[in-house]
Amino acid sequence: MGPSALAKSWRFVGDVREGDGKRRLAKLSAEHGMWDCVRCVHCTEYCPKGVAPLETIENLRGEAMKKGLVDNHGAKHVDSMV
């Protein structure tokens, strides 16, 4: 999943009216999802719309961890660093 799709996903996950955020975050936490971002900042640097996808990807990760979605390689890595 690319940075554009992840940035757009935050719009739905962050909307309290959505009500399905945890299920959506679980899908985004799967393989080739938000945890595959290596923070190279290229997406933010080259985004033609000036969206700053890296910031939204970090928001998605934080929200997933708050909701207990920690059974994946990315969340385990973050937990080991804290």
PDB file of C-alpha atoms in Angstrom:
ATOM      1  CA  MET A   1       0.000   0.000   0.000  1.00  0.00           C
ATOM      2  CA  GLY A   2       1.443   3.350  -0.971  1.00  0.00           C
ATOM      3  CA  PRO A   3       1.708   6.589   0.974  1.00  0.00           C
ATOM      4  CA  SER A   4      -1.201   8.196  -0.851  1.00  0.00           C
ATOM      5  CA  ALA A   5      -3.608   5.407   0.114  1.00  0.00           C
ATOM      6  CA  LEU A   6      -2.370   5.454   3.701  1.00  0.00           C
ATOM      7  CA  ALA A   7      -2.795   9.232   3.937  1.00  0.00           C
ATOM      8  CA  LYS A   8      -6.334   8.938   2.626  1.00  0.00           C
ATOM      9  CA  SER A   9      -7.074   6.146   5.109  1.00  0.00           C
ATOM     10  CA  TRP A  10      -6.325   8.466   8.028  1.00  0.00           C
ATOM     11  CA  ARG A  11      -9.282  10.582   6.953  1.00  0.00           C
ATOM     12  CA  PHE A  12     -11.609   7.676   7.703  1.00  0.00           C
ATOM     13  CA  VAL A  13      -9.815   6.282  10.754  1.00  0.00           C
ATOM     14  CA  GLY A  14      -9.670   9.721  12.359  1.00  0.00           C
ATOM     15  CA  ASP A  15     -13.370  10.420  11.779  1.00  0.00           C
ATOM     16  CA  VAL A  16     -15.320   9.594  14.951  1.00  0.00           C
ATOM     17  CA  ARG A  17     -18.497   9.199  12.890  1.00  0.00           C
ATOM     18  CA  GLU A  18     -16.924   6.284  11.013  1.00  0.00           C
ATOM     19  CA  GLY A  19     -17.227   3.847  13.927  1.00  0.00           C
ATOM     20  CA  ASP A  20     -15.186   1.157  12.190  1.00  0.00           C
ATOM     21  CA  GLY A  21     -11.704   2.491  12.878  1.00  0.00           C
ATOM     22  CA  LYS A  22     -10.275  -0.567  14.602  1.00  0.00           C
ATOM     23  CA  ARG A  23     -11.236  -2.912  11.758  1.00  0.00           C
ATOM     24  CA  ARG A  24      -9.786  -0.486   9.233  1.00  0.00           C
ATOM     25  CA  LEU A  25      -6.577  -0.145  11.282  1.00  0.00           C
ATOM     26  CA  ALA A  26      -6.268  -3.935  11.463  1.00  0.00           C
ATOM     27  CA  LYS A  27      -6.301  -4.101   7.658  1.00  0.00           C
ATOM     28  CA  LEU A  28      -3.772  -1.271   7.416  1.00  0.00           C
ATOM     29  CA  SER A  29      -1.520  -3.107   9.906  1.00  0.00           C
ATOM     30  CA  ALA A  30      -1.336  -6.173   7.679  1.00  0.00           C
ATOM     31  CA  GLU A  31       1.624  -7.050   5.485  1.00  0.00           C
ATOM     32  CA  HIS A  32       2.537  -4.300   2.981  1.00  0.00           C
ATOM     33  CA  GLY A  33       0.588  -1.756   5.030  1.00  0.00           C
ATOM     34  CA  MET A  34       1.518   1.140   7.258  1.00  0.00           C
ATOM     35  CA  TRP A  35       4.363  -0.652   9.032  1.00  0.00           C
ATOM     36  CA  ASP A  36       6.317  -1.093   5.784  1.00  0.00           C
ATOM     37  CA  CYS A  37       7.051   2.641   5.647  1.00  0.00           C
ATOM     38  CA  VAL A  38      10.746   3.155   6.446  1.00  0.00           C
ATOM     39  CA  ARG A  39      10.475   6.908   7.133  1.00  0.00           C
ATOM     40  CA  CYS A  40      12.691   7.938   4.235  1.00  0.00           C
ATOM     41  CA  VAL A  41      10.512  11.086   3.842  1.00  0.00           C
ATOM     42  CA  HIS A  42      10.467  10.762   0.034  1.00  0.00           C
ATOM     43  CA  CYS A  43       6.665  10.683   0.011  1.00  0.00           C
ATOM     44  CA  THR A  44       6.475  14.033   1.782  1.00  0.00           C
ATOM     45  CA  GLU A  45       9.273  15.526  -0.280  1.00  0.00           C
ATOM     46  CA  TYR A  46       7.760  14.531  -3.634  1.00  0.00           C
ATOM     47  CA  CYS A  47       4.015  14.719  -2.922  1.00  0.00           C
ATOM     48  CA  PRO A  48       2.502  16.902  -5.670  1.00  0.00           C
ATOM     49  CA  LYS A  49      -0.337  17.946  -3.345  1.00  0.00           C
ATOM     50  CA  GLY A  50       1.807  18.822  -0.309  1.00  0.00           C
ATOM     51  CA  VAL A  51      -0.039  16.319   1.870  1.00  0.00           C
ATOM     52  CA  ALA A  52       2.858  15.100   4.071  1.00  0.00           C
ATOM     53  CA  PRO A  53       1.905  11.386   4.074  1.00  0.00           C
ATOM     54  CA  LEU A  54       4.585  10.508   6.625  1.00  0.00           C
ATOM     55  CA  GLU A  55       2.758  12.454   9.328  1.00  0.00           C
ATOM     56  CA  THR A  56      -0.501  10.631   8.645  1.00  0.00           C
ATOM     57  CA  ILE A  57       1.266   7.253   8.557  1.00  0.00           C
ATOM     58  CA  GLU A  58       2.699   8.009  11.999  1.00  0.00           C
ATOM     59  CA  ASN A  59      -0.800   8.971  13.192  1.00  0.00           C
ATOM     60  CA  LEU A  60      -2.160   5.651  11.896  1.00  0.00           C
ATOM     61  CA  ARG A  61       0.564   3.721  13.701  1.00  0.00           C
ATOM     62  CA  GLY A  62      -0.067   5.520  16.972  1.00  0.00           C
ATOM     63  CA  GLU A  63      -3.807   4.970  16.765  1.00  0.00           C
ATOM     64  CA  ALA A  64      -3.349   1.272  15.946  1.00  0.00           C
ATOM     65  CA  MET A  65      -1.145   0.810  18.992  1.00  0.00           C
ATOM     66  CA  LYS A  66      -3.638   2.685  21.216  1.00  0.00           C
ATOM     67  CA  LYS A  67      -6.353   0.299  20.043  1.00  0.00           C
ATOM     68  CA  GLY A  68      -4.231  -2.738  20.912  1.00  0.00           C
ATOM     69  CA  LEU A  69      -3.213  -3.768  17.392  1.00  0.00           C
ATOM     70  CA  VAL A  70       0.306  -4.767  18.385  1.00  0.00           C
ATOM     71  CA  ASP A  71       0.634  -8.284  16.956  1.00  0.00           C
ATOM     72  CA  ASN A  72       2.723  -7.335  13.926  1.00  0.00           C
ATOM     73  CA  HIS A  73       6.387  -6.718  13.189  1.00  0.00           C
ATOM     74  CA  GLY A  74       6.151  -2.917  13.197  1.00  0.00           C
ATOM     75  CA  ALA A  75       4.359  -2.547  16.515  1.00  0.00           C
ATOM     76  CA  LYS A  76       6.654  -5.100  18.147  1.00  0.00           C
ATOM     77  CA  HIS A  77       9.652  -3.112  16.920  1.00  0.00           C
ATOM     78  CA  VAL A  78       8.238   0.101  18.400  1.00  0.00           C
ATOM     79  CA  ASP A  79       7.513  -1.653  21.715  1.00  0.00           C
ATOM     80  CA  SER A  80      11.065  -2.959  21.901  1.00  0.00           C
ATOM     81  CA  MET A  81      12.454   0.577  21.500  1.00  0.00           C
ATOM     82  CA  VAL A  82      10.403   2.070  24.333  1.00  0.00           C
TER      83      VAL A  82
END
